[in-house]
Amino acid sequence: LKEEKEILKRKNLHIELCLNENIDYSQTQISGFENFRFDYDAVPEIDFKEIDTSITLFNKKLSAPLIIGAMTGGTKKAQIINERLALAAEATQIGMALGSQRAMLLNQDAKKSYQVKNVAKNLPLLFGNLGAIQLNDDIENKKILELIRLVEADAFYFHLNPLQEVIQNPNGNLNFKNLLKKINDFVKVAPVPVLVKEVGHGLSETTLKKLSKTKIHGIETSGLGGTSWAKVEAIRAKNSLSKEAGFKFALWGVTTVESLIYAKKILKNKTIIASGGIRNGIEIAKSIALGAQACAMSLPFLKAASISTNKVIELIEQTIHELKIVMFLVGAKNIKELSKKNLKQVKDYT
Ligand SMILES: Cc1cc2nc3c(=O)[nH]c(=O)nc-3n(C[C@H](O)[C@H](O)[C@H](O)COP(=O)(O)O)c2cc1C
């Protein structure tokens, strides 16, 4: 019960801090997108009104390659946010991910805050979520299958967050042994596609090579360049050990673009979702041209959802409009054509 209360308190504080503190690095342009530009074509030879941004992801049709990234659940406040996000995702037909469903493992009451299909039954694509570290907490696969079933998830994320965990609680469960095997064993029994993501510090070449040996269906980069979880945990930390360390590791990790480029190279035939500091349709277009099938944005949607469902819808429409403008300016009628457009590289990654 104590553990459960602490988790719920933490969930609310995470929302508070993400809304009110300076934990977003997207303004500083370190995600890597600034190193690439499209070849602007002033004779695109297409009609703006014929541009089609839709994609199919895990057999679900989305109006654009856009997903509301994994954030929250568990508390009343989280429920309001999740419901607004879900209603907006349903209205615009984009994807949505739930935050860690760990609270559901501890308390049946928490499940309502995740069951967003109760309010948005035509949500096209919903992702469940759990920390991979929880696989070392003696949680049987059966329990995780139940998490998927209870929210009617169409796909499922395990998040990897050793930096966040060690800053959050240096005395907590930091046993990251054998997780690859356990993730792989879960994939074999899962009824839906399973993906692995970070939480804002990126999946490196090394990590991606390890993941490529598993049967996971895809990854989400969650690269450096947006929300910094080391920084969120530093601000939240009560002990000076974690506080000092958290600030020093705020910019630890692999940028979104670097993660994306290696993912494309290493993960053949797997779904690649770009995230981490993505803040507009231009960065989404660049992600697609760099090899992503879709993009996820988190913090901007949290801010919009803290106001209203309409604010979330407006942000989605704005973002898709910007994506469409890029497509117009490079002469791409659809996402497939966009994915083949060359980006001019300002910086060498080889
Ligand atoms: C309030 C908040 C809570 C989050 N909680 C989770 C979580 O429970 N599980 C997870 O996989 N990622 C979580 N994330 C990380 C996001 O999914 C994403 O990877 C990260 O925020 C980087 O994207 P951004 O820069 O667009 O925010 C959370 C992010 C925010 C802002």
Short mmCIF file of C-alpha atoms and ligand atoms in Angstrom, two decimals:
data_model
loop_
_atom_site.label_atom_id
_atom_site.label_comp_id
_atom_site.label_asym_id
_atom_site.label_seq_id
_atom_site.Cartn_x
_atom_site.Cartn_y
_atom_site.Cartn_z
CA LEU A 1 0.00 0.00 0.00
CA LYS A 2 2.87 2.33 0.87
CA GLU A 3 4.53 1.54 -2.46
CA GLU A 4 1.30 2.21 -4.30
CA LYS A 5 0.75 5.55 -2.55
CA GLU A 6 4.29 6.59 -3.37
CA ILE A 7 3.85 5.72 -7.04
CA LEU A 8 0.65 7.73 -7.30
CA LYS A 9 2.18 10.71 -5.52
CA ARG A 10 5.14 10.51 -7.87
CA LYS A 11 2.87 10.33 -10.96
CA ASN A 12 1.13 13.57 -9.97
CA LEU A 13 4.41 15.27 -9.15
CA HIS A 14 5.86 14.21 -12.52
CA ILE A 15 2.93 15.90 -14.26
CA GLU A 16 3.34 19.02 -12.09
CA LEU A 17 7.08 19.29 -12.73
CA CYS A 18 6.78 18.64 -16.46
CA LEU A 19 4.16 21.37 -16.71
CA ASN A 20 5.91 23.96 -14.57
CA GLU A 21 9.65 23.43 -14.58
CA ASN A 22 12.18 23.95 -17.32
CA ILE A 23 12.84 20.30 -18.21
CA ASP A 24 12.51 20.53 -22.01
CA TYR A 25 15.61 20.90 -24.16
CA SER A 26 13.75 21.29 -27.47
CA GLN A 27 14.45 25.05 -27.53
CA THR A 28 18.19 24.43 -27.44
CA GLN A 29 18.03 22.36 -30.65
CA ILE A 30 20.14 19.41 -29.67
CA SER A 31 17.83 16.70 -31.03
CA GLY A 32 19.84 16.75 -34.27
CA PHE A 33 17.14 17.83 -36.73
CA GLU A 34 18.93 21.15 -37.16
CA ASN A 35 21.70 19.24 -38.95
CA PHE A 36 19.43 18.31 -41.85
CA ARG A 37 17.39 20.24 -44.35
CA PHE A 38 15.10 19.30 -47.19
CA ASP A 39 15.77 20.34 -50.74
CA TYR A 40 13.08 22.99 -51.12
CA ASP A 41 11.46 22.57 -54.51
CA ALA A 42 9.86 25.77 -55.79
CA VAL A 43 8.25 23.82 -58.61
CA PRO A 44 6.81 20.93 -56.58
CA GLU A 45 4.34 20.03 -59.37
CA ILE A 46 1.66 18.88 -56.93
CA ASP A 47 -1.63 20.32 -55.71
CA PHE A 48 -1.63 21.10 -51.96
CA LYS A 49 -5.19 19.84 -51.59
CA GLU A 50 -4.28 16.38 -52.91
CA ILE A 51 -1.64 15.75 -50.25
CA ASP A 52 -2.38 12.64 -48.17
CA THR A 53 -0.64 12.35 -44.78
CA SER A 54 -2.25 9.06 -43.76
CA ILE A 55 -0.33 5.92 -42.87
CA THR A 56 -1.01 2.35 -41.80
CA LEU A 57 0.74 1.28 -38.61
CA PHE A 58 0.29 -2.22 -37.19
CA ASN A 59 -2.65 -2.63 -39.57
CA LYS A 60 -4.39 0.47 -38.22
CA LYS A 61 -5.09 3.48 -40.37
CA LEU A 62 -3.93 6.83 -38.95
CA SER A 63 -4.61 10.23 -40.48
CA ALA A 64 -0.94 11.14 -40.00
CA PRO A 65 2.29 9.50 -38.79
CA LEU A 66 1.69 10.91 -35.32
CA ILE A 67 1.30 9.35 -31.87
CA ILE A 68 0.65 10.98 -28.54
CA GLY A 69 3.64 9.64 -26.60
CA ALA A 70 3.55 7.56 -23.41
CA MET A 71 2.92 9.66 -20.32
CA THR A 72 0.60 8.88 -17.52
CA GLY A 73 -2.09 6.98 -15.67
CA GLY A 74 -2.96 5.90 -12.16
CA THR A 75 -4.35 9.03 -10.53
CA LYS A 76 -7.48 11.14 -10.95
CA LYS A 77 -5.41 13.90 -12.55
CA ALA A 78 -3.83 11.35 -14.90
CA GLN A 79 -7.26 10.05 -15.83
CA ILE A 80 -8.45 13.51 -16.88
CA ILE A 81 -5.33 13.96 -18.99
CA ASN A 82 -5.58 10.51 -20.56
CA GLU A 83 -9.25 11.02 -21.41
CA ARG A 84 -8.59 14.37 -23.07
CA LEU A 85 -5.68 12.91 -25.03
CA ALA A 86 -7.78 9.93 -26.10
CA LEU A 87 -10.73 12.05 -27.20
CA ALA A 88 -8.41 14.26 -29.25
CA ALA A 89 -6.61 11.28 -30.77
CA GLU A 90 -9.98 9.76 -31.64
CA ALA A 91 -11.30 13.00 -33.18
CA THR A 92 -8.21 13.35 -35.38
CA GLN A 93 -7.53 9.61 -35.86
CA ILE A 94 -3.95 9.53 -34.62
CA GLY A 95 -2.28 7.06 -32.24
CA MET A 96 -1.94 7.30 -28.47
CA ALA A 97 0.24 5.64 -25.86
CA LEU A 98 -0.53 5.17 -22.17
CA GLY A 99 2.01 5.84 -19.43
CA SER A 100 3.45 3.04 -17.34
CA GLN A 101 0.65 0.72 -16.26
CA ARG A 102 2.51 -0.33 -13.13
CA ALA A 103 -0.14 1.31 -10.94
CA MET A 104 -2.64 -1.21 -12.37
CA LEU A 105 -0.54 -4.07 -11.06
CA LEU A 106 -0.88 -2.73 -7.54
CA ASN A 107 -4.46 -1.54 -7.45
CA GLN A 108 -7.60 -2.40 -9.40
CA ASP A 109 -8.94 1.14 -8.88
CA ALA A 110 -6.15 2.58 -10.99
CA LYS A 111 -7.34 0.81 -14.11
CA LYS A 112 -10.07 3.31 -14.97
CA SER A 113 -7.46 6.00 -15.58
CA TYR A 114 -5.96 3.85 -18.35
CA GLN A 115 -9.15 2.48 -19.91
CA VAL A 116 -9.47 5.32 -22.39
CA LYS A 117 -11.35 3.26 -24.95
CA ASN A 118 -14.30 3.60 -22.54
CA VAL A 119 -14.53 7.25 -23.57
CA ALA A 120 -12.94 7.04 -27.04
CA LYS A 121 -13.98 3.73 -28.51
CA ASN A 122 -12.89 4.68 -32.03
CA LEU A 123 -9.33 5.44 -31.00
CA PRO A 124 -7.45 3.89 -33.92
CA LEU A 125 -4.26 2.72 -32.19
CA LEU A 126 -3.57 2.45 -28.45
CA PHE A 127 -0.24 1.41 -26.94
CA GLY A 128 0.12 -0.08 -23.44
CA ASN A 129 3.29 0.55 -21.43
CA LEU A 130 5.43 -0.89 -18.64
CA GLY A 131 9.00 -0.42 -17.43
CA ALA A 132 11.15 -3.33 -18.59
CA ILE A 133 12.76 -3.31 -15.12
CA GLN A 134 9.42 -4.55 -13.78
CA LEU A 135 10.21 -7.86 -15.47
CA ASN A 136 12.74 -8.33 -12.65
CA ASP A 137 10.09 -7.75 -10.01
CA ASP A 138 8.77 -11.27 -10.32
CA ILE A 139 5.90 -10.19 -12.51
CA GLU A 140 4.57 -13.10 -14.53
CA ASN A 141 3.91 -12.62 -18.22
CA LYS A 142 0.29 -13.48 -17.44
CA LYS A 143 -0.02 -10.23 -15.47
CA ILE A 144 1.35 -8.16 -18.34
CA LEU A 145 -1.02 -9.87 -20.78
CA GLU A 146 -3.79 -8.81 -18.42
CA LEU A 147 -2.59 -5.18 -18.62
CA ILE A 148 -2.91 -5.34 -22.40
CA ARG A 149 -6.33 -6.96 -22.26
CA LEU A 150 -7.79 -4.59 -19.67
CA VAL A 151 -7.07 -1.47 -21.73
CA GLU A 152 -7.62 -3.16 -25.13
CA ALA A 153 -4.17 -2.10 -26.26
CA ASP A 154 -3.32 -2.66 -29.93
CA ALA A 155 0.44 -2.66 -29.23
CA PHE A 156 2.68 -2.55 -26.18
CA TYR A 157 5.82 -0.68 -25.11
CA PHE A 158 8.47 -1.69 -22.63
CA HIS A 159 10.45 1.36 -21.56
CA LEU A 160 14.14 1.21 -20.68
CA ASN A 161 15.15 3.94 -18.23
CA PRO A 162 18.25 3.04 -16.20
CA LEU A 163 19.30 6.69 -15.91
CA GLN A 164 15.90 7.80 -14.66
CA GLU A 165 15.71 4.92 -12.19
CA VAL A 166 19.15 5.49 -10.69
CA ILE A 167 18.49 9.20 -10.19
CA GLN A 168 14.97 8.51 -8.91
CA ASN A 169 16.07 6.02 -6.29
CA PRO A 170 19.68 4.87 -5.96
CA ASN A 171 18.48 2.38 -3.34
CA GLY A 172 15.61 1.03 -5.41
CA ASN A 173 15.47 -1.93 -7.77
CA LEU A 174 18.26 -1.23 -10.25
CA ASN A 175 18.71 -4.81 -11.39
CA PHE A 176 18.75 -4.55 -15.18
CA LYS A 177 20.09 -8.10 -15.65
CA ASN A 178 18.52 -10.52 -18.12
CA LEU A 179 15.97 -8.05 -19.44
CA LEU A 180 16.64 -8.78 -23.11
CA LYS A 181 15.74 -12.42 -22.61
CA LYS A 182 12.68 -11.58 -20.57
CA ILE A 183 11.47 -9.06 -23.15
CA ASN A 184 12.01 -11.65 -25.85
CA ASP A 185 10.12 -14.31 -23.91
CA PHE A 186 7.23 -11.90 -23.52
CA VAL A 187 7.17 -11.10 -27.24
CA LYS A 188 6.65 -14.80 -27.93
CA VAL A 189 3.40 -14.89 -25.95
CA ALA A 190 2.14 -11.36 -26.64
CA PRO A 191 -1.06 -11.05 -28.71
CA VAL A 192 -0.01 -7.60 -29.98
CA PRO A 193 3.21 -6.07 -31.39
CA VAL A 194 5.79 -5.29 -28.70
CA LEU A 195 8.13 -2.29 -28.93
CA VAL A 196 10.95 -0.99 -26.78
CA LYS A 197 11.50 2.68 -26.02
CA GLU A 198 13.66 4.91 -23.87
CA VAL A 199 12.13 7.85 -22.03
CA GLY A 200 14.18 10.80 -23.32
CA HIS A 201 17.84 9.78 -23.27
CA GLY A 202 17.81 7.72 -26.45
CA LEU A 203 18.54 4.21 -27.74
CA SER A 204 22.20 4.05 -28.79
CA GLU A 205 23.90 2.02 -31.51
CA THR A 206 24.96 -0.47 -28.81
CA THR A 207 21.45 -0.83 -27.39
CA LEU A 208 19.89 -1.09 -30.85
CA LYS A 209 22.31 -3.88 -31.81
CA LYS A 210 21.26 -5.83 -28.73
CA LEU A 211 17.59 -5.19 -29.45
CA SER A 212 18.03 -6.30 -33.07
CA LYS A 213 18.71 -9.83 -31.79
CA THR A 214 15.29 -10.00 -30.13
CA LYS A 215 11.92 -10.60 -31.73
CA ILE A 216 10.48 -7.19 -30.80
CA HIS A 217 8.40 -5.52 -33.51
CA GLY A 218 9.93 -2.08 -33.23
CA ILE A 219 11.42 0.71 -31.20
CA GLU A 220 10.77 4.30 -30.26
CA THR A 221 13.95 6.37 -30.03
CA SER A 222 12.89 8.70 -27.18
CA GLY A 223 16.14 10.48 -27.83
CA LEU A 224 17.88 13.38 -26.19
CA GLY A 225 16.55 16.74 -27.26
CA GLY A 226 13.24 17.16 -25.46
CA THR A 227 12.06 16.12 -22.02
CA SER A 228 15.04 15.23 -19.81
CA TRP A 229 14.08 12.68 -17.17
CA ALA A 230 17.40 13.04 -15.39
CA LYS A 231 16.48 16.68 -14.93
CA VAL A 232 12.90 15.97 -13.82
CA GLU A 233 14.18 13.52 -11.22
CA ALA A 234 16.90 15.98 -10.14
CA ILE A 235 14.30 18.64 -9.46
CA ARG A 236 12.15 16.11 -7.58
CA ALA A 237 15.03 14.59 -5.57
CA LYS A 238 15.16 15.25 -1.85
CA ASN A 239 18.68 13.93 -1.28
CA SER A 240 21.63 15.95 -2.54
CA LEU A 241 23.33 12.88 -4.02
CA SER A 242 20.54 12.42 -6.60
CA LYS A 243 19.96 16.12 -7.08
CA GLU A 244 23.57 16.86 -7.96
CA ALA A 245 23.88 13.82 -10.18
CA GLY A 246 20.55 14.39 -11.92
CA PHE A 247 21.50 17.88 -13.06
CA LYS A 248 24.89 16.68 -14.26
CA PHE A 249 23.28 13.89 -16.30
CA ALA A 250 20.50 16.11 -17.69
CA LEU A 251 22.04 15.95 -21.16
CA TRP A 252 23.28 12.36 -20.99
CA GLY A 253 22.38 10.10 -23.86
CA VAL A 254 21.92 9.84 -27.58
CA THR A 255 20.14 12.49 -29.61
CA THR A 256 16.90 11.64 -31.38
CA VAL A 257 18.44 11.95 -34.84
CA GLU A 258 21.48 9.82 -34.00
CA SER A 259 19.23 7.16 -32.49
CA LEU A 260 16.98 7.28 -35.56
CA ILE A 261 19.85 6.97 -38.04
CA TYR A 262 21.28 3.94 -36.25
CA ALA A 263 17.84 2.40 -35.83
CA LYS A 264 17.32 2.58 -39.58
CA LYS A 265 20.73 1.01 -40.21
CA ILE A 266 20.44 -1.74 -37.60
CA LEU A 267 16.76 -2.65 -37.35
CA LYS A 268 15.82 -3.90 -40.77
CA ASN A 269 12.12 -4.78 -41.10
CA LYS A 270 11.18 -3.39 -37.70
CA THR A 271 8.95 -0.43 -37.01
CA ILE A 272 10.84 2.71 -36.06
CA ILE A 273 9.10 5.51 -34.22
CA ALA A 274 11.00 8.76 -33.73
CA SER A 275 10.57 10.76 -30.52
CA GLY A 276 12.41 13.02 -28.13
CA GLY A 277 12.07 16.75 -28.61
CA ILE A 278 9.89 16.54 -31.72
CA ARG A 279 7.89 19.75 -31.65
CA ASN A 280 6.51 20.48 -35.12
CA GLY A 281 5.55 19.08 -38.51
CA ILE A 282 8.94 19.93 -40.00
CA GLU A 283 10.71 17.62 -37.55
CA ILE A 284 8.12 14.93 -38.23
CA ALA A 285 8.77 15.24 -41.97
CA LYS A 286 12.53 15.01 -41.37
CA SER A 287 12.03 11.93 -39.18
CA ILE A 288 10.08 10.23 -41.96
CA ALA A 289 12.78 11.06 -44.50
CA LEU A 290 15.39 9.67 -42.08
CA GLY A 291 13.58 6.34 -41.82
CA ALA A 292 10.87 6.61 -39.16
CA GLN A 293 7.42 5.18 -39.88
CA ALA A 294 5.83 7.55 -37.36
CA CYS A 295 6.67 10.06 -34.63
CA ALA A 296 5.61 10.50 -31.03
CA MET A 297 5.40 13.76 -29.10
CA SER A 298 4.77 13.84 -25.36
CA LEU A 299 5.39 17.05 -23.43
CA PRO A 300 3.57 19.39 -25.86
CA PHE A 301 0.48 17.18 -25.59
CA LEU A 302 0.68 17.14 -21.79
CA LYS A 303 0.66 20.93 -21.79
CA ALA A 304 -2.29 21.06 -24.18
CA ALA A 305 -4.21 18.38 -22.24
CA SER A 306 -3.75 20.31 -19.01
CA ILE A 307 -5.99 22.95 -20.63
CA SER A 308 -8.60 21.05 -22.69
CA THR A 309 -9.37 18.38 -25.26
CA ASN A 310 -9.76 21.16 -27.82
CA LYS A 311 -6.24 22.43 -27.18
CA VAL A 312 -4.93 18.93 -27.92
CA ILE A 313 -6.97 18.76 -31.13
CA GLU A 314 -5.66 22.19 -32.17
CA LEU A 315 -2.06 21.10 -31.58
CA ILE A 316 -2.56 17.92 -33.60
CA GLU A 317 -4.16 19.86 -36.47
CA GLN A 318 -1.41 22.50 -36.37
CA THR A 319 1.30 19.82 -36.46
CA ILE A 320 -0.31 17.91 -39.32
CA HIS A 321 -0.76 21.18 -41.23
CA GLU A 322 2.97 21.88 -40.90
CA LEU A 323 3.80 18.35 -42.06
CA LYS A 324 1.59 18.92 -45.08
CA ILE A 325 3.36 22.19 -45.90
CA VAL A 326 6.72 20.40 -45.93
CA MET A 327 5.24 17.73 -48.22
CA PHE A 328 4.00 20.50 -50.51
CA LEU A 329 7.41 22.19 -50.59
CA VAL A 330 9.31 19.02 -51.42
CA GLY A 331 6.74 17.63 -53.83
CA ALA A 332 5.60 14.60 -51.83
CA LYS A 333 1.97 13.60 -52.39
CA ASN A 334 1.99 11.01 -49.64
CA ILE A 335 4.11 9.70 -46.76
CA LYS A 336 5.72 7.03 -48.92
CA GLU A 337 6.99 9.70 -51.32
CA LEU A 338 8.14 11.83 -48.38
CA SER A 339 10.14 8.90 -46.99
CA LYS A 340 12.15 8.80 -50.23
CA LYS A 341 13.06 12.48 -50.27
CA ASN A 342 16.69 13.30 -49.69
CA LEU A 343 17.78 15.38 -46.75
CA LYS A 344 20.89 17.49 -47.14
CA GLN A 345 23.20 16.76 -44.28
CA VAL A 346 24.87 19.68 -42.62
CA LYS A 347 26.80 17.47 -40.19
CA ASP A 348 28.57 14.16 -40.80
CA TYR A 349 27.42 11.21 -38.66
CA THR A 350 29.61 8.46 -40.12
C1 LIG B 1 4.73 13.61 -17.83
C2 LIG B 1 5.47 12.54 -18.59
C3 LIG B 1 5.39 11.24 -18.15
C4 LIG B 1 6.04 10.20 -18.83
N1 LIG B 1 5.86 8.91 -18.42
C5 LIG B 1 6.33 7.89 -19.20
C6 LIG B 1 5.98 6.53 -18.92
O1 LIG B 1 5.27 6.24 -17.96
N2 LIG B 1 6.45 5.56 -19.74
C7 LIG B 1 7.25 5.85 -20.82
O2 LIG B 1 7.62 4.94 -21.56
N3 LIG B 1 7.61 7.13 -21.10
C8 LIG B 1 7.16 8.15 -20.33
N4 LIG B 1 7.48 9.45 -20.66
C9 LIG B 1 8.47 9.71 -21.73
C10 LIG B 1 7.83 10.04 -23.07
O3 LIG B 1 7.11 8.94 -23.58
C11 LIG B 1 8.91 10.47 -24.10
O4 LIG B 1 9.74 9.37 -24.40
C12 LIG B 1 9.77 11.63 -23.63
O5 LIG B 1 9.00 12.53 -22.88
C13 LIG B 1 10.44 12.37 -24.78
O6 LIG B 1 9.51 12.97 -25.63
P1 LIG B 1 9.15 14.54 -25.58
O7 LIG B 1 10.44 15.30 -25.68
O8 LIG B 1 8.24 14.76 -26.74
O9 LIG B 1 8.45 14.80 -24.27
C14 LIG B 1 6.85 10.50 -19.98
C15 LIG B 1 6.93 11.84 -20.41
C16 LIG B 1 6.27 12.85 -19.74
C17 LIG B 1 6.39 14.26 -20.24
#
